[in-house]
mmCIF file of C-alpha atoms and ligand atoms in Angstrom:
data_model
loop_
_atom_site.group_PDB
_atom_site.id
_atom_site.type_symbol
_atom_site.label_atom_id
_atom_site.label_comp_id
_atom_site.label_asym_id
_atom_site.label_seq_id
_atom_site.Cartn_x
_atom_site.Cartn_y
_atom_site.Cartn_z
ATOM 1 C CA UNK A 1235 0.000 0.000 0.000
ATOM 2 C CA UNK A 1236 0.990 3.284 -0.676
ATOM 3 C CA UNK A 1237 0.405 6.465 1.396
ATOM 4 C CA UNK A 1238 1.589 10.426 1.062
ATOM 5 C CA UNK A 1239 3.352 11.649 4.183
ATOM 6 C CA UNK A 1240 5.988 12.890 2.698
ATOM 7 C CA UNK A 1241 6.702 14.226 -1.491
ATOM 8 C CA UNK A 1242 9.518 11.281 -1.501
ATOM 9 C CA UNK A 1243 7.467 8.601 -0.705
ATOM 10 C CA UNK A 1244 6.327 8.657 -4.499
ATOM 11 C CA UNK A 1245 9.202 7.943 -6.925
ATOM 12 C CA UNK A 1246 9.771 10.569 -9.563
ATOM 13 C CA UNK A 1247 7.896 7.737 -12.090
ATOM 14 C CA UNK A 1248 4.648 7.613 -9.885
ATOM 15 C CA UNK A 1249 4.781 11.816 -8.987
ATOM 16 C CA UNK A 1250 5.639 11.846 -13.159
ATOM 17 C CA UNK A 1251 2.520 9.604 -13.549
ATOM 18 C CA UNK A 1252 0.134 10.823 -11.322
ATOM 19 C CA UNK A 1253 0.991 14.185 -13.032
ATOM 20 C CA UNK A 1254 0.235 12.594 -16.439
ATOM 21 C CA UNK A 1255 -2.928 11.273 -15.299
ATOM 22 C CA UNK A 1256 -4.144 15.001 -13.769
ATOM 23 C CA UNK A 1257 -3.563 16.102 -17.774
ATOM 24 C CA UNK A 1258 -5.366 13.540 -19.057
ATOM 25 C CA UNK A 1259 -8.649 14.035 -16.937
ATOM 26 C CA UNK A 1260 -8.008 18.293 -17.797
ATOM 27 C CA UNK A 1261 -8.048 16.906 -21.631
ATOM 28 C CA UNK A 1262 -11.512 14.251 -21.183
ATOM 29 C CA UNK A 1263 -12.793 15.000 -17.427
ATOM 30 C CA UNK A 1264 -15.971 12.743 -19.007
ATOM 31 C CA UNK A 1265 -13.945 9.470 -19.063
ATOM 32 C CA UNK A 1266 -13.339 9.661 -15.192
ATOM 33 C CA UNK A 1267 -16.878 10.361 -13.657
ATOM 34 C CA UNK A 1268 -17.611 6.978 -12.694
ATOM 35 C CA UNK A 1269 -13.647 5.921 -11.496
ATOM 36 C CA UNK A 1270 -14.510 6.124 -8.087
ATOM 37 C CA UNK A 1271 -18.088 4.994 -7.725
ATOM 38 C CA UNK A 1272 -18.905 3.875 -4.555
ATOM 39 C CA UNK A 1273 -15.864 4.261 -2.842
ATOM 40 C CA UNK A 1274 -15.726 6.359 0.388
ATOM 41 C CA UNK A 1275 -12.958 9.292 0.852
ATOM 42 C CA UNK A 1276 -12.499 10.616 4.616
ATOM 43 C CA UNK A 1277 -11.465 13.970 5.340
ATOM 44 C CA UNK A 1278 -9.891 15.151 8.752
ATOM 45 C CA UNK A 1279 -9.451 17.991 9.188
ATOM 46 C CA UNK A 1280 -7.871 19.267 12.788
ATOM 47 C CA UNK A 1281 -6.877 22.389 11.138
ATOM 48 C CA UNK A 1282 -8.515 25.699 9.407
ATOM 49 C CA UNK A 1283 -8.667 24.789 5.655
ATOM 50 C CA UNK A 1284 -10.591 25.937 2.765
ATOM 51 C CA UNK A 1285 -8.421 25.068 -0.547
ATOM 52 C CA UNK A 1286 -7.295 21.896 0.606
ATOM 53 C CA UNK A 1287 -10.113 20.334 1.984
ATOM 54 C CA UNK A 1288 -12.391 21.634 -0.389
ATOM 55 C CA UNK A 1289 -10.485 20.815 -3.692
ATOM 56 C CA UNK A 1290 -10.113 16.897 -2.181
ATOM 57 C CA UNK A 1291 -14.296 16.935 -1.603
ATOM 58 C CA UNK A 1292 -14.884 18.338 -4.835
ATOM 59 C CA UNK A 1293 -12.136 15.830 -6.193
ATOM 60 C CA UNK A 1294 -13.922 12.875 -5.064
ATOM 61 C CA UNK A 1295 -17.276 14.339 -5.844
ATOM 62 C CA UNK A 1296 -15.904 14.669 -9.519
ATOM 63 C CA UNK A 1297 -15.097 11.128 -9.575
ATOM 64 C CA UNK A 1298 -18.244 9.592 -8.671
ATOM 65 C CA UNK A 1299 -17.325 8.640 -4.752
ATOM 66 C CA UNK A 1300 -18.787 9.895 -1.760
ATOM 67 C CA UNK A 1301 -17.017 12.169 1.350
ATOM 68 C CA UNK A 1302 -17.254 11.806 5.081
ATOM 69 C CA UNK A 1303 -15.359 13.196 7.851
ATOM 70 C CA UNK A 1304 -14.685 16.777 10.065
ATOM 71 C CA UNK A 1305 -13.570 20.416 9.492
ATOM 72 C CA UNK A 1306 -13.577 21.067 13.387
ATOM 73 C CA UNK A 1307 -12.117 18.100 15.784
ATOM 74 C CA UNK A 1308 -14.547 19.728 18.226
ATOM 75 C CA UNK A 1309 -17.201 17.786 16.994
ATOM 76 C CA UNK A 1310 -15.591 14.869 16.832
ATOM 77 C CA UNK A 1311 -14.055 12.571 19.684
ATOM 78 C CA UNK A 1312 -10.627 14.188 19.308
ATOM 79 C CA UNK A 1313 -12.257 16.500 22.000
ATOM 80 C CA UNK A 1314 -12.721 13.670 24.226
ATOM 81 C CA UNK A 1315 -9.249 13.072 24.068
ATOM 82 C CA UNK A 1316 -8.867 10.385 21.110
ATOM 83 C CA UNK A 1317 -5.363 9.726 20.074
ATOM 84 C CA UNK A 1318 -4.712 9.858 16.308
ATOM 85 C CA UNK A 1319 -3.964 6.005 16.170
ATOM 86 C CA UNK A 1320 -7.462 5.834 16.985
ATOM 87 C CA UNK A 1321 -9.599 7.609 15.397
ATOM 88 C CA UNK A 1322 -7.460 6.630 12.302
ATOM 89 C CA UNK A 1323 -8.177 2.758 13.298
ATOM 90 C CA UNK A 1324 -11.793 3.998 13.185
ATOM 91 C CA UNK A 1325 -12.287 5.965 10.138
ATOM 92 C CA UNK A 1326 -10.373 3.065 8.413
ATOM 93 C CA UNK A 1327 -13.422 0.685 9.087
ATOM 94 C CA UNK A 1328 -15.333 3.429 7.433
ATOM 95 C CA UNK A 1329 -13.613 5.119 4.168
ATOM 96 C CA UNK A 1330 -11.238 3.765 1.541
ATOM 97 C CA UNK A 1331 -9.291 6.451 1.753
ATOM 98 C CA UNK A 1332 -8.034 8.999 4.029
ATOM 99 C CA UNK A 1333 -6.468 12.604 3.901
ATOM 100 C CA UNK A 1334 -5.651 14.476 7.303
ATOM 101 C CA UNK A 1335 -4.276 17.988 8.003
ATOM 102 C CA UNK A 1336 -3.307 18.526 11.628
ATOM 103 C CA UNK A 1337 -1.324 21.271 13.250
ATOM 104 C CA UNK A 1338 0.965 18.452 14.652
ATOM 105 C CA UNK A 1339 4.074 17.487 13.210
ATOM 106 C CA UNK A 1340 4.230 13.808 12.578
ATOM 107 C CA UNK A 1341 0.592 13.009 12.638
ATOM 108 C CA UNK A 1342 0.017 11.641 9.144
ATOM 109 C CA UNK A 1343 3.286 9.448 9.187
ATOM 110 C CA UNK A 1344 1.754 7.780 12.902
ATOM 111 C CA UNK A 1345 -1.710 7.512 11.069
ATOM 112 C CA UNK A 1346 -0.017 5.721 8.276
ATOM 113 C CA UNK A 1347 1.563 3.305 10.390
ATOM 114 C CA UNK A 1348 -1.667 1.835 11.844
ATOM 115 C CA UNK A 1349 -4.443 2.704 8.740
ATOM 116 C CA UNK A 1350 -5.784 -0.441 7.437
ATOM 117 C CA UNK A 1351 -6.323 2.265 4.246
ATOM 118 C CA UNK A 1352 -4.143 4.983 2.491
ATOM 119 C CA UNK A 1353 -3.518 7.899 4.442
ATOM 120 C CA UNK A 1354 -2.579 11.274 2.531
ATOM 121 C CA UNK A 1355 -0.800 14.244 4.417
ATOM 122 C CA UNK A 1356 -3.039 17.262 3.524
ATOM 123 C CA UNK A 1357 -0.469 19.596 5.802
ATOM 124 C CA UNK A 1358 1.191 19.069 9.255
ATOM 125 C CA UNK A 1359 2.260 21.875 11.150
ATOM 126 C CA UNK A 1360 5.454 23.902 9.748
ATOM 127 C CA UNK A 1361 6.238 20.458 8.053
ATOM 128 C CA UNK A 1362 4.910 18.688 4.828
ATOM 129 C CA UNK A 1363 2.621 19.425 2.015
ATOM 130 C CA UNK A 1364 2.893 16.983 -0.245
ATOM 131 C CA UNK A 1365 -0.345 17.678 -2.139
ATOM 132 C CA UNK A 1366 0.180 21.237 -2.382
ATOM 133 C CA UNK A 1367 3.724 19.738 -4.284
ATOM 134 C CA UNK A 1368 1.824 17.883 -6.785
ATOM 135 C CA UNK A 1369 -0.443 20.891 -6.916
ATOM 136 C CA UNK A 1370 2.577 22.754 -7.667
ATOM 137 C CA UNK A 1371 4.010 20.599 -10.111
ATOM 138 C CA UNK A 1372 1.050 20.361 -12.336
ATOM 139 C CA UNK A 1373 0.943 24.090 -12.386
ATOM 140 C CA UNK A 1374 4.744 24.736 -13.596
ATOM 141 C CA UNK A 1375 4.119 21.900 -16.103
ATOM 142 C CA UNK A 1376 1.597 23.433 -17.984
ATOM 143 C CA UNK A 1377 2.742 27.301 -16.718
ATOM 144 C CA UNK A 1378 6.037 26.847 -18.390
ATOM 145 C CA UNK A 1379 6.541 23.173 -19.840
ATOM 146 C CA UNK A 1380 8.712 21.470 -17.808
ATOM 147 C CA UNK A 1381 9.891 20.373 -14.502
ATOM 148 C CA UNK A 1382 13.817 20.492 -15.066
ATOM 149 C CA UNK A 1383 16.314 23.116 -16.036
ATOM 150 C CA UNK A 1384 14.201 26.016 -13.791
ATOM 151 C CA UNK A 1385 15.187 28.788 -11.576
ATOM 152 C CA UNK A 1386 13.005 29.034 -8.529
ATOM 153 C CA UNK A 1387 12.349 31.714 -6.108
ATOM 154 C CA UNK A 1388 10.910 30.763 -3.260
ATOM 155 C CA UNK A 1389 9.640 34.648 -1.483
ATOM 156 C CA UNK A 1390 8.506 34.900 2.377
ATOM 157 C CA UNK A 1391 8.154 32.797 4.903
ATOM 158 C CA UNK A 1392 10.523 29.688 4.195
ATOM 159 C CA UNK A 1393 10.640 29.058 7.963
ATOM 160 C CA UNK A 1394 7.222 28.126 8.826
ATOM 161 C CA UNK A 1395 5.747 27.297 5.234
ATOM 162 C CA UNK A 1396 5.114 23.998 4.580
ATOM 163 C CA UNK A 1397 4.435 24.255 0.846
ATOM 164 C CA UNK A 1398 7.849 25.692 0.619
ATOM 165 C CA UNK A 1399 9.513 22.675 1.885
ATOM 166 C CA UNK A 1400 7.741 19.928 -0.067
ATOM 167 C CA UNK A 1401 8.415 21.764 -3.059
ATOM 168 C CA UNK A 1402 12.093 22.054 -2.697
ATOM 169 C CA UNK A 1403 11.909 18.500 -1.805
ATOM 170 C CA UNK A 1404 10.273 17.652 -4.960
ATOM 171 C CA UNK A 1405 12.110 19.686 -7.343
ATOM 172 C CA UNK A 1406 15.517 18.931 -6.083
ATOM 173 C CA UNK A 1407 14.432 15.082 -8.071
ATOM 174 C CA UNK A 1408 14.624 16.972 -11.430
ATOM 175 C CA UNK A 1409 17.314 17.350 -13.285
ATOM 176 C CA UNK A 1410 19.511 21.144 -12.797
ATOM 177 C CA UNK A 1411 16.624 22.861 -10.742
ATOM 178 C CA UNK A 1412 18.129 26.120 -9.350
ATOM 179 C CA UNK A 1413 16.868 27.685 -5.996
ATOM 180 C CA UNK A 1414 17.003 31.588 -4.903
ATOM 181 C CA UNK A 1415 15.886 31.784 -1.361
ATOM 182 C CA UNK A 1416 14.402 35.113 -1.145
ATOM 183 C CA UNK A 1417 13.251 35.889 2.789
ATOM 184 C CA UNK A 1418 14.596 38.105 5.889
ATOM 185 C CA UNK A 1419 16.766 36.052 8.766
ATOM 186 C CA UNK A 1420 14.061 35.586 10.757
ATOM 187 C CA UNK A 1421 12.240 33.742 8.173
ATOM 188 C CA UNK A 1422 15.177 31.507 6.717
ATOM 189 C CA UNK A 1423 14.903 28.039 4.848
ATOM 190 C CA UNK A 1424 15.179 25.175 7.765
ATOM 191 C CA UNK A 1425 18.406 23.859 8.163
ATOM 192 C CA UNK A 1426 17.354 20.455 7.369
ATOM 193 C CA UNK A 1427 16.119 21.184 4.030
ATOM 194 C CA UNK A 1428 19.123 23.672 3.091
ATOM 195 C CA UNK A 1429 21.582 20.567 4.079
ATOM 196 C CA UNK A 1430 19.604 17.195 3.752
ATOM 197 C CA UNK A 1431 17.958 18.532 0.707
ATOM 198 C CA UNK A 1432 19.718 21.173 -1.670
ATOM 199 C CA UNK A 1433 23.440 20.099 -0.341
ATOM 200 C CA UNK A 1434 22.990 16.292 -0.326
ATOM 201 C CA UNK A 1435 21.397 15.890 -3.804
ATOM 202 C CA UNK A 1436 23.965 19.318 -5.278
ATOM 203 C CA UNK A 1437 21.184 21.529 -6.310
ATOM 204 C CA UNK A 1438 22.113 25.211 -6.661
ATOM 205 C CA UNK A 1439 21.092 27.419 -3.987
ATOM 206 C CA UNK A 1440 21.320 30.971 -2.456
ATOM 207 C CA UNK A 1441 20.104 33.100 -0.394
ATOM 208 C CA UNK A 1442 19.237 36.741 -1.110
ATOM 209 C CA UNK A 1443 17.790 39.631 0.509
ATOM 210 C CA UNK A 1444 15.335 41.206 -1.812
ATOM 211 C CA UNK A 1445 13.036 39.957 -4.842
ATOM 212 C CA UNK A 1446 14.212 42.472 -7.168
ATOM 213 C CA UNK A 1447 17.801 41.210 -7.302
ATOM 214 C CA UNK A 1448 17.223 38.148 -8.870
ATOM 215 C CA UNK A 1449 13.857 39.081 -10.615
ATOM 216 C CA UNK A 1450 15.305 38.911 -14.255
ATOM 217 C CA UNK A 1451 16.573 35.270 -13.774
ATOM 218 C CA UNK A 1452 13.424 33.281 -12.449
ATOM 219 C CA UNK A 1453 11.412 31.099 -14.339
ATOM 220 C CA UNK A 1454 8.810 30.397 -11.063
ATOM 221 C CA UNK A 1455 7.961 33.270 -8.416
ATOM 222 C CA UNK A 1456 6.432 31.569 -5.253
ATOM 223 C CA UNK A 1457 5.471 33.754 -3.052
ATOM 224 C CA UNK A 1458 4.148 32.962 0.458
ATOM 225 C CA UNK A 1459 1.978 34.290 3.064
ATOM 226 C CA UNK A 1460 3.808 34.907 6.688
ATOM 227 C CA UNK A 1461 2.382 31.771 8.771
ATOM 228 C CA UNK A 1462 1.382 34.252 11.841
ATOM 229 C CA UNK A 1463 -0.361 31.096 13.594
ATOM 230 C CA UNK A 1464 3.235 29.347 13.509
ATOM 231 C CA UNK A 1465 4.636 32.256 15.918
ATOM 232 C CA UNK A 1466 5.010 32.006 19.178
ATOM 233 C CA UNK A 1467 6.239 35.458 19.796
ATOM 234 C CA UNK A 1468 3.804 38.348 18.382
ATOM 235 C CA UNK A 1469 6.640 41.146 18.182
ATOM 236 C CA UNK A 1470 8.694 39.126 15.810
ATOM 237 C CA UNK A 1471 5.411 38.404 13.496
ATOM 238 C CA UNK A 1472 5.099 42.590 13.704
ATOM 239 C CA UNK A 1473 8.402 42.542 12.459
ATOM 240 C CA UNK A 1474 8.302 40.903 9.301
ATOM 241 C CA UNK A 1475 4.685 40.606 8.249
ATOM 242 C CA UNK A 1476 5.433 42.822 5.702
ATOM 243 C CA UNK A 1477 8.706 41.778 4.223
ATOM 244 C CA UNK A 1478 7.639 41.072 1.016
ATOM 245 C CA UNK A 1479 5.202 42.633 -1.410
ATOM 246 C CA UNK A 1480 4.979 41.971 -4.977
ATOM 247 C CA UNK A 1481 3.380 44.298 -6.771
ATOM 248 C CA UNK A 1482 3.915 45.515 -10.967
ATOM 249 C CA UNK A 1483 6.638 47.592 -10.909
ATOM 250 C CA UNK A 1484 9.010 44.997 -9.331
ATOM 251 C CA UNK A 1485 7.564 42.938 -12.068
ATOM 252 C CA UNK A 1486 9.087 45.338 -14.682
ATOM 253 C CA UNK A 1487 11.925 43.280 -15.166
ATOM 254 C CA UNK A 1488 10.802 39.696 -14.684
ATOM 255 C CA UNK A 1489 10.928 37.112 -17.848
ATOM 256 C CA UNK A 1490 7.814 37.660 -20.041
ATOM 257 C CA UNK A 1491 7.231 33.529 -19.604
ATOM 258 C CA UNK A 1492 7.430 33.851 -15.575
ATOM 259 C CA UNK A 1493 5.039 31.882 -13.788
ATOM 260 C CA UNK A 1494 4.128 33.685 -10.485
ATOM 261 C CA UNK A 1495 2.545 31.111 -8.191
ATOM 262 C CA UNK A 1496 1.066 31.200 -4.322
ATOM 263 C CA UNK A 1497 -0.626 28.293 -2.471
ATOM 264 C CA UNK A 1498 -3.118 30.748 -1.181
ATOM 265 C CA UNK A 1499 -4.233 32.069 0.992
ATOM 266 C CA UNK A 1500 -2.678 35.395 0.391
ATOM 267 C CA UNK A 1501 -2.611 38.059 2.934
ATOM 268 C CA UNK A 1502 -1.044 40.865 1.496
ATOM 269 C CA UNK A 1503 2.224 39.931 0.013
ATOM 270 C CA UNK A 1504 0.633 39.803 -3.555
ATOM 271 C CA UNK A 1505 -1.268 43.255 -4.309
ATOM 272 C CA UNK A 1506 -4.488 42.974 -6.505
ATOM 273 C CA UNK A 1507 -3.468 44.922 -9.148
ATOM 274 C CA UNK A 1508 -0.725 41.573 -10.042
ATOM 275 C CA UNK A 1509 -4.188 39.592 -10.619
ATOM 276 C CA UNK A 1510 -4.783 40.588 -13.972
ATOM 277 C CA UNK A 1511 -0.964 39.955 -14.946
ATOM 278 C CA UNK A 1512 -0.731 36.969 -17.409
ATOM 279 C CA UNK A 1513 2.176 35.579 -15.489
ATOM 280 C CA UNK A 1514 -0.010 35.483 -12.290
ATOM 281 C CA UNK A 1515 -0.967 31.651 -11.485
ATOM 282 C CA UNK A 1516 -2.117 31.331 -8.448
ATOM 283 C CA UNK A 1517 -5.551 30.945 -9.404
ATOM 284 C CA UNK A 1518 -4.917 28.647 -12.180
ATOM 285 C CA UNK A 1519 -2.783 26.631 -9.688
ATOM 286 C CA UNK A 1520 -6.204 26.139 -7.284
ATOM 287 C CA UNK A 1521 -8.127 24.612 -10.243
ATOM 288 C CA UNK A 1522 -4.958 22.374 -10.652
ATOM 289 C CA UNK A 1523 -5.057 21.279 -7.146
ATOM 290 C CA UNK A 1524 -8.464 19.903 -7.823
ATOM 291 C CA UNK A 1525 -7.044 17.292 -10.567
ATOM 292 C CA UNK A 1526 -4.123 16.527 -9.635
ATOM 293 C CA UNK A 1527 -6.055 14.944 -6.006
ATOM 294 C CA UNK A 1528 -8.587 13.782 -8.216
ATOM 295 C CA UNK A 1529 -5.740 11.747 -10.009
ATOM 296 C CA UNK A 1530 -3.747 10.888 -6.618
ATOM 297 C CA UNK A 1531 -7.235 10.020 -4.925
ATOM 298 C CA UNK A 1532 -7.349 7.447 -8.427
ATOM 299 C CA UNK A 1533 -3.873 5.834 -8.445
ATOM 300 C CA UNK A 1534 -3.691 5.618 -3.750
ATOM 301 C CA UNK A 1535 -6.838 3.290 -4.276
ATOM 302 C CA UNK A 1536 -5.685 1.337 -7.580
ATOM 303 C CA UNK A 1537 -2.184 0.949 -6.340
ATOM 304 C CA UNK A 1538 -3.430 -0.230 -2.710
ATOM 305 C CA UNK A 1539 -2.853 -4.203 -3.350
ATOM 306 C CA UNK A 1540 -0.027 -3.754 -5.982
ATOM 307 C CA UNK A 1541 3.267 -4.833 -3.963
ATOM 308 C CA UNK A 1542 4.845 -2.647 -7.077
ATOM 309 C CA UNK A 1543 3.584 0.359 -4.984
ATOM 310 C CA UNK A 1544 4.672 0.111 -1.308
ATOM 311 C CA UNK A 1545 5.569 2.336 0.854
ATOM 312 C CA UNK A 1546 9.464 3.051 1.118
ATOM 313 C CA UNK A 1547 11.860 1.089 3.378
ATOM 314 C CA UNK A 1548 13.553 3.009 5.859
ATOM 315 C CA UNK A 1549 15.504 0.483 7.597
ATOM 316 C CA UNK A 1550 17.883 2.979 9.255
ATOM 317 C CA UNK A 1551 14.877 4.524 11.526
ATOM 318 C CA UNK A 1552 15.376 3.394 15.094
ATOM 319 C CA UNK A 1553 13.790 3.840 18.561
ATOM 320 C CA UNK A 1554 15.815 5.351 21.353
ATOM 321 C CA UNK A 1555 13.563 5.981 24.818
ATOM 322 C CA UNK A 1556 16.967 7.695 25.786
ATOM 323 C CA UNK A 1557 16.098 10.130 23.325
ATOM 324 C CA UNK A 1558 13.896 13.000 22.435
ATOM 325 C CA UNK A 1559 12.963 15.773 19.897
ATOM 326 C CA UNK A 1560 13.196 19.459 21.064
ATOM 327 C CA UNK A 1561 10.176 20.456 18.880
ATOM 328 C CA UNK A 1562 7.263 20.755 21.082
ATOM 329 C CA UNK A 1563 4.799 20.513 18.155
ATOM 330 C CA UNK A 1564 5.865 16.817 17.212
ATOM 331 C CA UNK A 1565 3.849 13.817 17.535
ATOM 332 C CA UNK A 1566 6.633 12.559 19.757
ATOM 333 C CA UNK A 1567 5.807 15.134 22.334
ATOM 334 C CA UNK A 1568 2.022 15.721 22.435
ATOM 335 C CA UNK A 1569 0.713 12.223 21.786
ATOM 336 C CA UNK A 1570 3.985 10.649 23.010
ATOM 337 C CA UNK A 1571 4.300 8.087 20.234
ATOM 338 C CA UNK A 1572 7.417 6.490 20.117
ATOM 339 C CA UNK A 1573 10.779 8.090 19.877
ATOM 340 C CA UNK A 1574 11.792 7.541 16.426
ATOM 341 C CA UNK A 1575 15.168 8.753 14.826
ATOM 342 C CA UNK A 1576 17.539 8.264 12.104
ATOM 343 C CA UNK A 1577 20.703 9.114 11.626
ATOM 344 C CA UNK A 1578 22.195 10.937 8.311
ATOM 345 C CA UNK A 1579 25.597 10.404 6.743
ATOM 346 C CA UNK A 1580 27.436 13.323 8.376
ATOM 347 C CA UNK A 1581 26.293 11.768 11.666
ATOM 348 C CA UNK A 1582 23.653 14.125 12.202
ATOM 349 C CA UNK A 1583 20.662 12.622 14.237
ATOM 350 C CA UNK A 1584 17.130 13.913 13.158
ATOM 351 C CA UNK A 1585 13.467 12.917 14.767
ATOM 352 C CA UNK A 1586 11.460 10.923 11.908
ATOM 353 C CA UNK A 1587 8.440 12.463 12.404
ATOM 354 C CA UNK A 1588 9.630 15.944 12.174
ATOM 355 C CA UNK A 1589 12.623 16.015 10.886
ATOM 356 C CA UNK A 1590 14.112 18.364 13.697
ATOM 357 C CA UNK A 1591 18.303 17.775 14.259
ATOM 358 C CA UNK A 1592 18.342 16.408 17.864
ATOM 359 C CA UNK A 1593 20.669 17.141 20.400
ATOM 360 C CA UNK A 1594 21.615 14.232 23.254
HETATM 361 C C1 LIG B 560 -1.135 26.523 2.485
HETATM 362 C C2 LIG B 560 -1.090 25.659 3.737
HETATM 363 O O1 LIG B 560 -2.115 25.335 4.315
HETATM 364 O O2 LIG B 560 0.031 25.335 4.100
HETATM 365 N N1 LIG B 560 -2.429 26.612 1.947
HETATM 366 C C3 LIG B 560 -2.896 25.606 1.152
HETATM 367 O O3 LIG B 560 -2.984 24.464 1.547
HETATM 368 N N2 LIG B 560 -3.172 25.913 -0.112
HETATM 369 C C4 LIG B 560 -0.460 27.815 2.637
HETATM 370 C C5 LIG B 560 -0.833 28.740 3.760
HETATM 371 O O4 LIG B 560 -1.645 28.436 4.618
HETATM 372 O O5 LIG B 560 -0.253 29.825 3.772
#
């Protein structure tokens, strides 16, 4: 079986395919209204969405299947203090398929560890987006053509968003991707993506202060909101909320073929008057979203008994009660699951729900 916790858990061939199949339902959406009939998708949601939960409904809708599940774990027995083991053990005697956001770190990868059914990350925490990626994808295929040879600036908050970090995960599989980190100090690229990803697999990247510098030579603007529910102090949101505005004039000198793309919601980072710019994406990139999950929702429930489609092997992850990660918003530390690390090839120890570096 085959889940989505994490971008890398599909090979380059099933992201490549799954991308193919997304084009082919935009070319004959009337060949695919039937492809899930009677088949069940559950959504939980533990976390404020409207995109993301909304664009998987309407996905499944589109497909012929049916949707159950919660926007607010109020109403459900999360409140009476259900772990996420549980309720996933539950749902999975219920729907065929699953896709969970929650605001902690770790939770999709412990669902998918005890889901009789596929489990899809649909955002945890500061972490993993994975279907945002594929969302992403789809968008600079048919945006600019291709998903190799590109220079990509990523603009605002690469600390706390999540989008940001799947995508750099993602793109650093294609051939010659460039990356131009474009955000203030306080807002910097984890550590763990700048080394494990960009300096383990040699993709170009640097870090600038301003948008304008590097302008001319992007093929991909993607701009993000500042996560202001991701800070815990208020002073330092009030000090760079407004780091980074895009509006035309710093457009002036951009490549007529740039794609400018956002994962929405924006804030005010993008002004209005950008909308009506034929280089502006974002909205395209929301209709995208829809079929690309319509064609991941497809291939998680046709791959489920094909032992061609498993999960990967990670036979280097170990448990270590001796042990703990520092990051108070992993699964490690609010529903204590157990302490899971691995250990990269500079020695560096990392928590495997999280990926925060962990000190002894
Ligand atoms: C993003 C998210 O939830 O991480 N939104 C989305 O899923 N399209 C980005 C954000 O919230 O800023």
């Amino acid at each position: 079986m085959k889940h989505l916790i994490d971008p890398t858990d599909l090979t380059v061939e099933e992201t490549n395919n799954i991308i193919s199949l997304a084009e082919e339902i935009i070319a004959n959406p009337e060949y695919f209204t039937a492809r899930m009939a009677g088949k069940k998708l559950a959504t939980l949601f533990y976390e404020p969405s409207t995109r993301t939960r909304l664009s998987f409904t309407s996905a499944m809708m589109e497909l012929g299947g049916n949707v159950l599940g919660f926007s607010d774990p109020k109403s459900s027995s999360v409140s009476k203090g259900e772990t996420v083991e549980d309720t996933v053990r539950v749902v999975g005697c219920f729907a065929d398929i699953i896709a969970m956001r929650h605001f902690v770190e770790g939770a999709p990868y412990v669902a998918s560890k005890v889901s009789p059914v596929p489990v899809i990350n649909a955002g945890d925490g500061s972490h993993s987006h994975p279907t945002q990626t594929l969302t992403d994808l789809l968008t600079i295929k048919r945006e600019i053509g291709r998903l190799d040879n590109l220079t990509v600036g990523f603009c605002g908050d690469l600390r706390f968003g999540r989008t940001v970090h799947s995508l750099i995960k993602a793109l650093s599989r294609y051939h010659n991707n460039k990356v131009i980190l474009i955000a203030p100090d306080e807002l910097r690229l984890p550590d763990y993506i700048i080394q494990d990803v960009c300096v383990k697999n040699g993709v170009d990247y640097r870090e600038v202060s301003t948008m304008e510098e590097v302008m001319p030579e992007l093929d991909i603007l993607y701009m993000t909101r500042v996560q202001k529910e991701r800070f815990l102090d208020e002073d330092e949101f009030d000090r760079v909320k407004d780091s980074f505005i895009l509006n035309l004039e710093k457009l002036a000198t951009a490549k007529e073929k740039m794609a400018i793309l956002h994962p929405l919601p924006r804030v005010n980072e993008i002004m209005k008057e950008v909308d009506a710019d034929p280089r502006a994406a974002y909205f395209r990139q929301v209709a995208n979203g829809k079929f690309v999950r319509m064609a991941l929702l497809s291939r998680l429930i046709d791959w489920k008994d094909r032992p061609e489609h498993t999960m990967p092997e990670h036979p280097d992850y170990f448990v270590d009660r001796t042990m703990h990660c520092t990051n108070l918003k992993c699964i490690s530390n609010v529903e204590g699951a157990d302490p899971l690390f691995h250990r990269l090839d500079d020695g560096t120890v990392r928590c495997s729900y999280c990926e925060s570096k962990i000190r002894r």
